[in-house]
Amino acid sequence: MLPKILTEIPGPKSRQLGEELQKYESRNITFISEKFPIFWDSADGINVWDVDGNRFLDLTSAFAVSSLGHRNQFITDALIRQAGKLLHGMGDVHPTELKVELCKKISELTYERWIGVKSKSVLSSSGSESIECALKTALLATGKEGVICFKDSYHGTSIGALATSGIARFREPFTKQIAQFGITAPYGIKGLSEVHNIISSNNIGAIIVEPILGRGGKVVPEEEFLPEIREICDKHNIVLILDEIYTGFNRTGKLFACEHWNVVPDIICLGKALAGGFPLSICTGKPNVMDAWPVSDGEAIHTSTFLGNPMGCAMALEALSIHTDPATTSKVNDKSAFFINTLEKIKHPYRGKVRGKGLMLGLEILDDSGNPNGKLATSLINDSLQAGIITLADGPNGHVLALTPPFNISDEEILWTSHSIEKKLKISN
Ligand SMILES: Cc1ncc(COP(=O)(O)O)c(C=O)c1O
């Protein structure tokens, strides 16, 4: 449904909650200004309602989690069914049948499909945790501590994941605490010579890479990039970790983005859309790599309280059955083609290229000289919110308008969004 705005944005209740939150939440967390945020009350499909009764179009899928629509009926029903039986178990001590089913399903969808071997998994709650697990696994498997990561890449804000983050803003305040095992190379084929240099003078055990940069600006690398990274890893006994926390589960128009390049990683990290709204992530990989972990002697050396939470597993199994329906993938590709086409028809000098794949799109916002215009992108986000569109900006210059809607976005909603962006660009002149 198209947006329906009844109050000024933010409305009176959102403003009041913003003021209250400022008193109680760390000031680093929620950005609060005259124009931001709205407080969410409920959601359905692509729509979000705020506490003032305004209806919005969510072009973010709430950080790419609600790909199958907010409160997807099948996923919600699975949650309700499971909540009536068991809310929480003992993930690494006395697990549930659901954990078995989920690990099996993930194996089928990844390494069994790709190379005919069963994968082994570690479940956790957040994307960052699955990255931590992948980094530890690579060290155990190779004995080499060094990790190559890429500029503008994002792997989370936990202290281990930060060591491989290519976004300086997140790392710099904590440099003194961050271990120095992560070495950054430029993303894309221009970074490959640097990758070779780093390997020749460091003890590199892993390369961690996003197949398409998410928060880094929806950057699709050159065709050769990932296949060459794969070759380098094979040659030097390096574990290739693909971070598909953002790109996984049809977001880019394939079940996993690595399938665009037929590259099979040694480890893949998944999260966000995995359970359609429950904090659940997974680190899964080739058995010979994952078996670097010792057999548990009664006390796992890597675990967490909520590991394999049964509600999350039940929701994930339901979400995966929708993701593996070929109709889901083809819907993403159809909507993507229509969205790209519509965005490219926006006639305005500040409208730059459309980036990305599938429904992981980014629209570059430019200035008079054709340079990145983060300031305009920010005001576009604020103005769009006033009109009922929830969106965000990405990239090192903050000039890439991120368009990552739920897959059930309608053509009418796509057209309305593009027209609305065009209108805002015209006003900005
Ligand atoms: C590619 C990628 N990796 C890792 C993360 C971190 O995930 P989480 O925020 O669940 O820890 C994110 C989150 O945006 C991400 O986009």
Tab-separated table of N, CA and C and ligand atoms in Angstrom, residues 126-128 131 154-156 210 215 243 245-246 272, ligand 1:
chain	number	residue	atom	x	y	z
A	126	SER	N	23.867	-12.927	16.161
A	126	SER	CA	24.051	-11.760	15.290
A	126	SER	C	25.032	-12.078	14.172
A	127	GLY	N	25.000	-11.239	13.152
A	127	GLY	CA	25.935	-11.393	12.045
A	127	GLY	C	27.375	-11.319	12.537
A	128	SER	N	27.649	-10.339	13.403
A	128	SER	CA	29.022	-10.169	13.901
A	128	SER	C	29.534	-11.453	14.549
A	131	ILE	N	30.723	-13.892	12.117
A	131	ILE	CA	32.033	-13.478	11.581
A	131	ILE	C	33.143	-13.897	12.557
A	154	TYR	N	32.053	-4.046	5.516
A	154	TYR	CA	31.475	-3.997	6.860
A	154	TYR	C	31.174	-5.418	7.311
A	155	HIS	N	31.697	-5.772	8.489
A	155	HIS	CA	31.443	-7.125	9.001
A	155	HIS	C	30.876	-7.106	10.417
A	156	GLY	N	30.500	-5.936	10.912
A	156	GLY	CA	29.928	-5.852	12.251
A	156	GLY	C	30.812	-5.055	13.184
A	210	GLU	N	32.907	-9.345	1.201
A	210	GLU	CA	31.488	-9.295	0.822
A	210	GLU	C	31.434	-9.423	-0.705
A	215	ARG	N	26.926	-1.995	3.103
A	215	ARG	CA	27.023	-0.659	3.693
A	215	ARG	C	28.079	0.177	2.990
A	243	ASP	N	31.254	-13.140	3.378
A	243	ASP	CA	30.249	-12.552	4.263
A	243	ASP	C	29.007	-12.276	3.430
A	245	ILE	N	25.999	-12.050	4.858
A	245	ILE	CA	24.986	-11.690	5.846
A	245	ILE	C	23.941	-10.766	5.211
A	246	TYR	N	24.395	-9.873	4.363
A	246	TYR	CA	23.492	-8.946	3.671
A	246	TYR	C	22.976	-9.551	2.356
A	272	LYS	N	20.826	-11.826	9.043
A	272	LYS	CA	19.748	-10.921	8.620
A	272	LYS	C	18.461	-11.641	8.200
B	1	LIG	C1	27.795	-7.628	5.318
B	1	LIG	C2	27.497	-7.549	6.785
B	1	LIG	N1	28.233	-8.283	7.629
B	1	LIG	C3	28.014	-8.260	8.955
B	1	LIG	C4	27.035	-7.451	9.493
B	1	LIG	C5	26.836	-7.426	10.980
B	1	LIG	O1	25.661	-8.071	11.321
B	1	LIG	P1	24.982	-7.764	12.748
B	1	LIG	O2	24.592	-6.319	12.729
B	1	LIG	O3	23.807	-8.706	12.797
B	1	LIG	O4	26.001	-8.076	13.778
B	1	LIG	C6	26.255	-6.664	8.644
B	1	LIG	C7	25.216	-5.772	9.183
B	1	LIG	O5	24.763	-4.850	8.561
B	1	LIG	C8	26.499	-6.703	7.247
B	1	LIG	O6	25.793	-5.958	6.396
